[in-house]
CSV table of C-alpha atoms in Angstrom, one decimal:
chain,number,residue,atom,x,y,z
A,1020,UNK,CA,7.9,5.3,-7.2
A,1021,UNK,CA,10.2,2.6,-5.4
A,1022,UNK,CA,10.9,2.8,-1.8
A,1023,UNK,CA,13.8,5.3,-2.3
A,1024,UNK,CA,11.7,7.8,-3.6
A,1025,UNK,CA,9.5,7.8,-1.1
A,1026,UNK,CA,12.3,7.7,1.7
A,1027,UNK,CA,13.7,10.6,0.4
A,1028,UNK,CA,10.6,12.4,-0.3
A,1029,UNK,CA,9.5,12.6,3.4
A,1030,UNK,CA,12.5,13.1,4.5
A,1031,UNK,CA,12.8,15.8,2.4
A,1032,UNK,CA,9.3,17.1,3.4
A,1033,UNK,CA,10.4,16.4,7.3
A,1034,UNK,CA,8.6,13.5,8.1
A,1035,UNK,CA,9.1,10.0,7.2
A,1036,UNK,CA,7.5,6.9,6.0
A,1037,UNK,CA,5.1,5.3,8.3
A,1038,UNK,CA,6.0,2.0,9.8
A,1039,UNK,CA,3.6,-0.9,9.2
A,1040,UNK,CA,2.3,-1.0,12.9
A,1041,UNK,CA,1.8,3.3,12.2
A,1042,UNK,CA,0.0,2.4,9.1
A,1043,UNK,CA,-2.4,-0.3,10.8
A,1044,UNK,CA,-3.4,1.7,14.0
A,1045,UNK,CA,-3.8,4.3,11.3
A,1046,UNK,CA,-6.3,2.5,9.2
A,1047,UNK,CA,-7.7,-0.1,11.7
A,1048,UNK,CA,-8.6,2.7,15.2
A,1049,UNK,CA,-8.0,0.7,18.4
A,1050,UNK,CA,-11.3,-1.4,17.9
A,1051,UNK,CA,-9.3,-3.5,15.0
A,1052,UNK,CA,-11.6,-3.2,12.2
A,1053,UNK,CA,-11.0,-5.2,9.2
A,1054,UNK,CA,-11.6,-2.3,6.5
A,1055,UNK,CA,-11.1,1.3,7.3
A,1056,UNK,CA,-14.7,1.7,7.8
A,1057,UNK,CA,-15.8,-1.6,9.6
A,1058,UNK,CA,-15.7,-4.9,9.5
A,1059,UNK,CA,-18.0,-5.8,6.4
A,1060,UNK,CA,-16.8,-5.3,2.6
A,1061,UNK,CA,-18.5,-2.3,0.8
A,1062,UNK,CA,-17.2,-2.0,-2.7
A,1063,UNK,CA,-18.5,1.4,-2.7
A,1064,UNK,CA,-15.8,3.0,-0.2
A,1065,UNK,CA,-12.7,1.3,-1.9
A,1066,UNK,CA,-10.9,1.3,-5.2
A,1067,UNK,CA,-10.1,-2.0,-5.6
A,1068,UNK,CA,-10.7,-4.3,-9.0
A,1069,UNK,CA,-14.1,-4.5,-9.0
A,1070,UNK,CA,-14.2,-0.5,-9.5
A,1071,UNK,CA,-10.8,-0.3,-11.7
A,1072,UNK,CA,-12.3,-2.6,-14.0
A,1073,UNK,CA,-16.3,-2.9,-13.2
A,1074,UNK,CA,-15.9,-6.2,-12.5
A,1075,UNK,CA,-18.7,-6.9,-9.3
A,1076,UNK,CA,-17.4,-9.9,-8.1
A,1077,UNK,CA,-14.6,-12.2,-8.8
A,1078,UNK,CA,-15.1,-15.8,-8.2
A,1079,UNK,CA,-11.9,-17.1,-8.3
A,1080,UNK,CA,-7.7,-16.7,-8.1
A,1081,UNK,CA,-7.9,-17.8,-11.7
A,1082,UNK,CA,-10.6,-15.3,-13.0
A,1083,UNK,CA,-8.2,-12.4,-11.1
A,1084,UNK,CA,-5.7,-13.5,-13.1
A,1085,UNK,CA,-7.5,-13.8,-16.6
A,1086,UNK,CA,-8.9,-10.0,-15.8
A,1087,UNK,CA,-5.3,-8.7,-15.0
A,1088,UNK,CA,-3.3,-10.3,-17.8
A,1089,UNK,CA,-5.6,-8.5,-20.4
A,1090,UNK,CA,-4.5,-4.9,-18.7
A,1091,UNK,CA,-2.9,-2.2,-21.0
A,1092,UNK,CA,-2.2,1.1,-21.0
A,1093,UNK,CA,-5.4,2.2,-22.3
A,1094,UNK,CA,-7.8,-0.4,-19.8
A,1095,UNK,CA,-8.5,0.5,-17.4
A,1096,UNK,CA,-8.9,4.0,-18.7
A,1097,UNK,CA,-8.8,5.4,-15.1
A,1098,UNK,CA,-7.5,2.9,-12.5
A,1099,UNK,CA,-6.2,5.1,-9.4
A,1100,UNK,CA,-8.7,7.8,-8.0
A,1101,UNK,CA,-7.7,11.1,-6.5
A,1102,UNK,CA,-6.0,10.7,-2.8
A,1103,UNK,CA,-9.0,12.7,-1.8
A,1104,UNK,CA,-11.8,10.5,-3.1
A,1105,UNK,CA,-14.0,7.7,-1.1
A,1106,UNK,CA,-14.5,9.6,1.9
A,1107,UNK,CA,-17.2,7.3,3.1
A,1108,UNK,CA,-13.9,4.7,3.1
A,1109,UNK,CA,-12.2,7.0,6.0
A,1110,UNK,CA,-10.7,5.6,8.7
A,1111,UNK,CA,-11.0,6.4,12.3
A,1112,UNK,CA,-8.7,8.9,12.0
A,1113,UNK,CA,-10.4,10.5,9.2
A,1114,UNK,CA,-7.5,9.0,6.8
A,1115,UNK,CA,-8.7,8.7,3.1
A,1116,UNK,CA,-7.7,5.3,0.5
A,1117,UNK,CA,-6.5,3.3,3.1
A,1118,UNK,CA,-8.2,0.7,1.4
A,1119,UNK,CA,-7.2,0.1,-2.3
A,1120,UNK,CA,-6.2,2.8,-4.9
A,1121,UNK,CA,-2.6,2.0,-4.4
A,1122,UNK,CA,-0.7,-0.3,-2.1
A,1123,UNK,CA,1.3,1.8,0.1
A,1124,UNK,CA,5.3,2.1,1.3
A,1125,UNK,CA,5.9,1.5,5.0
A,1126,UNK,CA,9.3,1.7,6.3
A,1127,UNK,CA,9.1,-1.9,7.8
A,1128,UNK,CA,11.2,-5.1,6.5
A,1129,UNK,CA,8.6,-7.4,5.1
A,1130,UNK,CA,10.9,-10.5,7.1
A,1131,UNK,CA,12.4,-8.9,10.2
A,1132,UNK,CA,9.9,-6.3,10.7
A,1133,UNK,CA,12.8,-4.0,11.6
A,1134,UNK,CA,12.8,-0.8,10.0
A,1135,UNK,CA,13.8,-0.5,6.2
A,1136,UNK,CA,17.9,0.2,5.6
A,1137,UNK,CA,19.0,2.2,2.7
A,1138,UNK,CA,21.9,0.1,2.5
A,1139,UNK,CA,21.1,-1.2,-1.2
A,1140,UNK,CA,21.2,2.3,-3.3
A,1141,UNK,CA,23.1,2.6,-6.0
A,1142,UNK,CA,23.4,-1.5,-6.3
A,1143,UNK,CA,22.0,-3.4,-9.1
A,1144,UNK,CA,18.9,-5.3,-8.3
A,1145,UNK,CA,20.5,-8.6,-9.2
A,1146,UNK,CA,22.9,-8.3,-6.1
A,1147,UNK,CA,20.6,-7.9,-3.4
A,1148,UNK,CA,16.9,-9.1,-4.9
A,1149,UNK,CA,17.4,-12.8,-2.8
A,1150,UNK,CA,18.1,-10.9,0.4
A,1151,UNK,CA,14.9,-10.7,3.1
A,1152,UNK,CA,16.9,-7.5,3.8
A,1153,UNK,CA,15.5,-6.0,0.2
A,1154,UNK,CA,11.5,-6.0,0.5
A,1155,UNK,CA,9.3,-3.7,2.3
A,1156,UNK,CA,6.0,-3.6,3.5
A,1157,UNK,CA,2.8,-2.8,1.5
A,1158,UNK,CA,-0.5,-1.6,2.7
A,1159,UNK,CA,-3.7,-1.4,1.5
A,1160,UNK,CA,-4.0,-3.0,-1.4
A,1161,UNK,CA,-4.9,-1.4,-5.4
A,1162,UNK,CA,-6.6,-0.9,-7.9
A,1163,UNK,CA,-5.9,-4.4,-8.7
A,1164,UNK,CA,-6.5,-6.0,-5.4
A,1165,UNK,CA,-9.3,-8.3,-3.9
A,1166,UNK,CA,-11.2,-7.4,-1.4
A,1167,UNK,CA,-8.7,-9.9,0.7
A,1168,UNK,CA,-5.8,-7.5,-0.4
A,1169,UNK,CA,-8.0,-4.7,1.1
A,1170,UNK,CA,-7.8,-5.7,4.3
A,1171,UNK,CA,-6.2,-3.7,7.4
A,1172,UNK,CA,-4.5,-6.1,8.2
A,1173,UNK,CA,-2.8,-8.1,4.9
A,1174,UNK,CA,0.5,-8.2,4.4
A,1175,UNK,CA,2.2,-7.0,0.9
A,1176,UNK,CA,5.5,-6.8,-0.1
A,1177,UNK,CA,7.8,-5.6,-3.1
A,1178,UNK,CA,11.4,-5.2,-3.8
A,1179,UNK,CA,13.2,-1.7,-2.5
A,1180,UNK,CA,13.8,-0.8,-6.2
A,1181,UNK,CA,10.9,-2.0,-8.1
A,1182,UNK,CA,8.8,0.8,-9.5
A,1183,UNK,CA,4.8,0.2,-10.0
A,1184,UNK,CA,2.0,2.5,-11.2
A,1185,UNK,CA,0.0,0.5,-8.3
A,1186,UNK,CA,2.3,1.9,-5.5
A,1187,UNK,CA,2.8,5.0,-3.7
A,1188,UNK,CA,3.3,6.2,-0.2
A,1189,UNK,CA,2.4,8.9,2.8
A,1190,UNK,CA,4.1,10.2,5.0
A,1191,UNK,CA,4.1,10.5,8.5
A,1192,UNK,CA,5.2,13.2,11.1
A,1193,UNK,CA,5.2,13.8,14.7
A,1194,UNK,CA,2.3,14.5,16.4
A,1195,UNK,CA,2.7,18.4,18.3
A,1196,UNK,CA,1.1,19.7,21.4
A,1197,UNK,CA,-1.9,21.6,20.4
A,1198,UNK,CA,-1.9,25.2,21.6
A,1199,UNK,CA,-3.2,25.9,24.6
């Protein structure tokens, strides 16, 4: 999906996308934790590229790269697990993949950190693709991510209109009274 689709799926479905400082608190609780689940790495609670392609540790940017260029359609035969999978990888909040599977939409402007304009749709990449106003926020990391890229806290970004099998999105919606 690109960042449209995801706008105009949760608007559709009533809510919206999250903002990157609704997606932190989201992932990181109010004690600030680094992964979902603490503050020390566990491969076992995220689907990053060690899982995606059983690779235990990387040692460098360069043998990252080497792994990634020899991706095909076929390998990794599996790369993204089920939204509901890891659940030792929850967050506070009980929030599932927070950490790897898929980098995740916010509605925040990677440069101002303003919220995202649909200004751009229906334009051709090439007008708009040098603008800060064109690239969002992502969250979370992949299936192709580091560790590093798994963090709460780190920063992503991608054009409005690119489209990646690593990306997707959740929504958010406004919390309600519980009954009384």
């Amino acid at each position: 999906v690109d960042w449209y689709d995801a706008f105009a799926f949760a608007t559709w479905a009533g809510g919206r996308l999250p903002s990157e400082d609704q997606w932190e608190k989201a992932a990181r609780g109010v004690d600030g934790r680094v992964y979902p689940w603490g503050d020390e790495w566990d491969p076992a609670r995220a689907n990053g590229v060690h899982r995606a392609y059983g690779v235990p540790e990387l040692k460098d940017l360069a043998g990252l790269e080497a792994l990634l260029v020899r991706t095909t359609l076929e390998w990794p035969a599996a790369p993204v697990q089920r939204a509901d999978d890891n659940p030792d990888g929850a967050s506070p909040y009980g929030a599932l993949n927070m950490s790897g599977n898929v980098w995740e939409i916010t509605r925040t402007n990677f440069f101002t950190r303003s919220d995202m304009s649909p200004f751009f749709k229906g334009r051709l990449s090439s007008e708009f693709m040098n603008r800060q106003e064109a690239f969002h926020v992502l969250k979370g990391g992949t299936w192709t991510s580091p560790p590093v890229c798994m963090t709460t806290f780190y920063r992503g970004r991608d054009l409005l209109t690119d489209r990646h099998n690593e990306v997707g999105f959740r929504c958010v919606y406004e919390a309600t009274e519980a009954p009384r």
